[in-house]
Short mmCIF file of C-alpha atoms in Angstrom, two decimals:
data_model
loop_
_atom_site.label_atom_id
_atom_site.label_comp_id
_atom_site.label_asym_id
_atom_site.label_seq_id
_atom_site.Cartn_x
_atom_site.Cartn_y
_atom_site.Cartn_z
CA UNK N 1 43.29 80.88 -24.17
CA UNK N 2 43.82 82.65 -20.96
CA UNK N 3 45.59 85.84 -20.91
CA UNK N 4 47.45 86.04 -17.82
CA UNK N 5 49.74 88.64 -17.12
CA UNK N 6 51.82 89.58 -14.22
CA UNK N 7 51.00 92.46 -11.81
CA UNK N 8 53.83 95.08 -10.66
CA UNK N 9 52.60 97.74 -8.17
CA UNK N 10 54.26 101.12 -8.82
CA UNK N 11 54.85 103.29 -5.82
CA UNK N 12 55.72 106.76 -6.38
CA UNK N 13 59.07 107.37 -7.93
CA UNK N 14 61.16 109.93 -10.11
CA UNK N 15 63.03 109.42 -13.63
CA UNK N 16 65.61 111.96 -14.02
CA UNK N 17 67.74 113.69 -16.73
CA UNK N 18 71.90 113.22 -16.21
CA UNK N 19 71.60 117.27 -16.00
CA UNK N 20 68.96 116.82 -13.21
CA UNK N 21 71.01 113.92 -11.42
CA UNK N 22 74.10 116.16 -11.38
CA UNK N 23 72.60 119.10 -10.18
CA UNK N 24 71.06 117.15 -7.32
CA UNK N 25 74.16 114.74 -6.31
CA UNK N 26 77.13 116.59 -7.36
CA UNK N 27 78.73 116.79 -11.40
CA UNK N 28 79.66 113.68 -13.05
CA UNK N 29 77.28 111.40 -10.59
CA UNK N 30 76.00 108.22 -11.68
CA UNK N 31 73.09 106.49 -10.01
CA UNK N 32 73.80 103.01 -8.36
CA UNK N 33 71.58 100.05 -8.53
CA UNK N 34 69.44 98.89 -5.25
CA UNK N 35 67.51 96.54 -7.55
CA UNK N 36 66.85 95.42 -11.06
CA UNK N 37 63.04 96.09 -12.19
CA UNK N 38 60.77 93.76 -14.35
CA UNK N 39 61.61 95.91 -17.42
CA UNK N 40 65.34 95.12 -19.11
CA UNK N 41 67.81 97.54 -18.26
CA UNK N 42 65.45 99.51 -15.72
CA UNK N 43 66.54 99.68 -12.23
CA UNK N 44 65.53 101.30 -8.62
CA UNK N 45 68.45 103.22 -7.54
CA UNK N 46 69.71 103.45 -4.07
CA UNK N 47 69.43 107.24 -4.53
CA UNK N 48 66.22 109.30 -3.32
CA UNK N 49 65.28 112.93 -3.82
CA UNK N 50 62.66 114.97 -1.57
CA UNK N 51 59.72 116.55 -3.53
CA UNK N 52 58.04 119.27 -2.54
CA UNK N 53 54.79 120.53 -3.34
CA UNK N 54 52.29 123.59 -2.29
CA UNK N 55 50.85 121.61 0.55
CA UNK N 56 53.33 119.06 1.68
CA UNK N 57 56.60 117.13 0.61
CA UNK N 58 57.69 113.30 0.19
CA UNK N 59 61.19 113.11 1.38
CA UNK N 60 62.64 109.99 -0.14
CA UNK N 61 61.25 109.39 -3.49
CA UNK N 62 63.18 106.65 -5.28
CA UNK N 63 64.93 107.66 -8.47
CA UNK N 64 64.44 105.17 -11.43
CA UNK N 65 67.17 104.52 -13.37
CA UNK N 66 68.76 105.12 -16.40
CA UNK N 67 68.82 108.52 -16.67
CA UNK N 68 65.87 109.68 -19.23
CA UNK N 69 65.71 112.37 -21.81
CA UNK N 70 63.08 114.23 -19.80
CA UNK N 71 62.94 114.34 -15.58
CA UNK N 72 59.35 112.60 -14.83
CA UNK N 73 57.64 112.39 -11.24
CA UNK N 74 55.15 109.50 -11.19
CA UNK N 75 52.54 109.67 -8.38
CA UNK N 76 48.94 108.29 -7.51
CA UNK N 77 45.79 110.76 -7.30
CA UNK N 78 46.16 110.31 -3.05
CA UNK N 79 49.79 111.57 -3.20
CA UNK N 80 48.97 114.28 -5.46
CA UNK N 81 46.24 115.62 -2.97
CA UNK N 82 48.89 114.94 0.14
CA UNK N 83 51.40 117.44 -1.83
CA UNK N 84 49.09 119.66 -3.33
CA UNK N 85 49.72 119.28 -7.10
CA UNK N 86 47.19 118.58 -9.66
CA UNK N 87 48.65 115.71 -11.73
CA UNK N 88 46.88 114.60 -14.76
CA UNK N 89 46.48 110.71 -15.88
CA UNK N 90 49.10 110.49 -18.52
CA UNK N 91 51.14 107.83 -20.53
CA UNK N 92 54.47 107.84 -19.21
CA UNK N 93 56.69 110.36 -21.31
CA UNK N 94 53.92 112.47 -22.04
CA UNK N 95 54.17 115.41 -19.64
CA UNK N 96 53.53 118.58 -21.84
CA UNK N 97 51.39 120.90 -20.05
CA UNK N 98 51.70 119.05 -16.68
CA UNK N 99 52.79 121.01 -13.25
CA UNK N 100 56.09 120.88 -11.92
CA UNK N 101 57.67 120.44 -8.34
CA UNK N 102 60.69 121.61 -6.52
CA UNK N 103 63.38 118.52 -6.37
CA UNK N 104 66.08 118.39 -3.43
CA UNK N 105 68.93 116.37 -3.58
CA UNK N 106 72.32 116.39 -1.09
CA UNK N 107 73.99 118.78 -3.47
CA UNK N 108 70.98 120.90 -4.72
CA UNK N 109 67.74 121.41 -6.04
CA UNK N 110 66.17 121.66 -9.08
CA UNK N 111 62.54 123.29 -9.91
CA UNK N 112 60.82 121.16 -12.86
CA UNK N 113 58.34 123.27 -14.58
CA UNK N 114 56.38 120.15 -16.01
CA UNK N 115 56.55 116.31 -15.29
CA UNK N 116 54.21 115.32 -12.68
CA UNK N 117 51.75 112.65 -14.03
CA UNK N 118 49.50 110.05 -12.22
CA UNK N 119 50.89 107.05 -14.40
CA UNK N 120 48.25 105.66 -16.79
CA UNK N 121 47.60 102.20 -16.01
CA UNK N 122 49.36 99.84 -18.64
CA UNK N 123 50.49 96.59 -19.62
CA UNK N 124 54.14 96.35 -21.13
CA UNK N 125 54.06 93.65 -24.09
CA UNK N 126 57.00 92.07 -25.71
CA UNK N 127 56.08 91.98 -29.43
CA UNK N 128 55.87 88.28 -29.16
CA UNK N 129 53.73 88.39 -26.41
CA UNK N 130 51.46 90.90 -28.07
CA UNK N 131 51.12 88.97 -31.54
CA UNK N 132 50.27 85.47 -29.65
CA UNK N 133 47.32 87.53 -28.10
CA UNK N 134 46.70 89.63 -31.24
CA UNK N 135 47.11 92.83 -29.42
CA UNK N 136 48.19 96.54 -31.13
CA UNK N 137 50.52 98.65 -29.47
CA UNK N 138 48.35 101.48 -27.87
CA UNK N 139 45.15 99.33 -27.69
CA UNK N 140 42.89 99.68 -24.65
CA UNK N 141 42.59 96.73 -22.92
CA UNK N 142 39.61 95.49 -20.10
CA UNK N 143 41.67 93.83 -17.38
CA UNK N 144 40.33 91.54 -14.54
CA UNK N 145 42.43 92.05 -10.89
CA UNK N 146 41.45 89.33 -8.83
CA UNK N 147 42.97 90.72 -5.45
CA UNK N 148 41.05 90.22 -2.23
CA UNK N 149 38.64 93.01 -3.35
CA UNK N 150 38.91 92.22 -7.36
CA UNK N 151 37.84 94.55 -9.74
CA UNK N 152 37.74 95.22 -13.92
CA UNK N 153 40.28 97.85 -14.88
CA UNK N 154 39.04 99.33 -18.16
CA UNK N 155 41.63 101.98 -20.47
CA UNK N 156 44.50 99.90 -19.62
CA UNK N 157 46.65 100.73 -22.53
CA UNK N 158 48.80 98.25 -24.17
CA UNK N 159 52.79 99.08 -24.80
CA UNK N 160 54.41 96.79 -27.07
CA UNK N 161 58.10 96.78 -28.17
CA UNK N 162 60.92 94.45 -28.60
CA UNK N 163 62.77 95.89 -25.51
CA UNK N 164 59.90 95.07 -23.08
CA UNK N 165 58.91 92.34 -20.90
CA UNK N 166 55.24 91.20 -19.91
CA UNK N 167 54.32 93.16 -16.99
CA UNK N 168 51.17 95.21 -15.88
CA UNK N 169 51.91 98.37 -14.24
CA UNK N 170 48.84 100.08 -11.85
CA UNK N 171 49.79 102.13 -9.13
CA UNK N 172 49.22 102.06 -5.24
CA UNK N 173 45.76 103.54 -5.40
CA UNK N 174 44.27 100.57 -8.00
CA UNK N 175 46.42 98.26 -5.94
CA UNK N 176 44.70 99.32 -3.08
CA UNK N 177 41.47 99.73 -4.08
CA UNK N 178 41.40 95.65 -5.52
CA UNK N 179 43.63 93.91 -2.66
CA UNK N 180 46.67 93.33 -5.75
CA UNK N 181 49.91 93.09 -4.59
CA UNK N 182 52.94 92.93 -6.81
CA UNK N 183 53.47 89.38 -8.15
CA UNK N 184 49.60 88.63 -8.33
CA UNK N 185 48.48 87.92 -11.74
CA UNK N 186 45.65 89.41 -13.76
CA UNK N 187 43.59 88.39 -16.50
CA UNK N 188 42.96 90.39 -19.74
CA UNK N 189 39.24 90.07 -20.63
CA UNK N 190 38.86 92.42 -23.53
#
């Protein structure tokens, strides 16, 4: 049985706490939806912020909603070089000991002390999909991308939950290396 999953290429983006949203956009501010994402209840917001590192900045980094318990900036390794930050490869939410950056919004600025990561490649599985294929939460998988410059990715983290929809997330560096694009499919091979 082929274990085929849809691919989503994740460009740089940020998740913000409600407190940081209000500092950056104003008291009581609520994010507004630009478009729904592959994961239920998640969305790309209309709002963006500037991100400033020691060597450079990105002026319009898309915010993903809804608000989260911790602010987290997800960038590619190439992005980390461009703005001069050392961003470790981490699973989303595991930000202890990471570096920070300055965030600028229309109503204010926030210096975060930690939260900058290169997101570890992963696949979101609904529990029914994982069960069908015998895949366990946090299992490390090997996945073939069959883009123009196809390659095999190792150490792809399985993230299993009743609240997830089947989708593989890779960053722009991984997509560019393989020629893969959002909407392509990948095959779990081990």
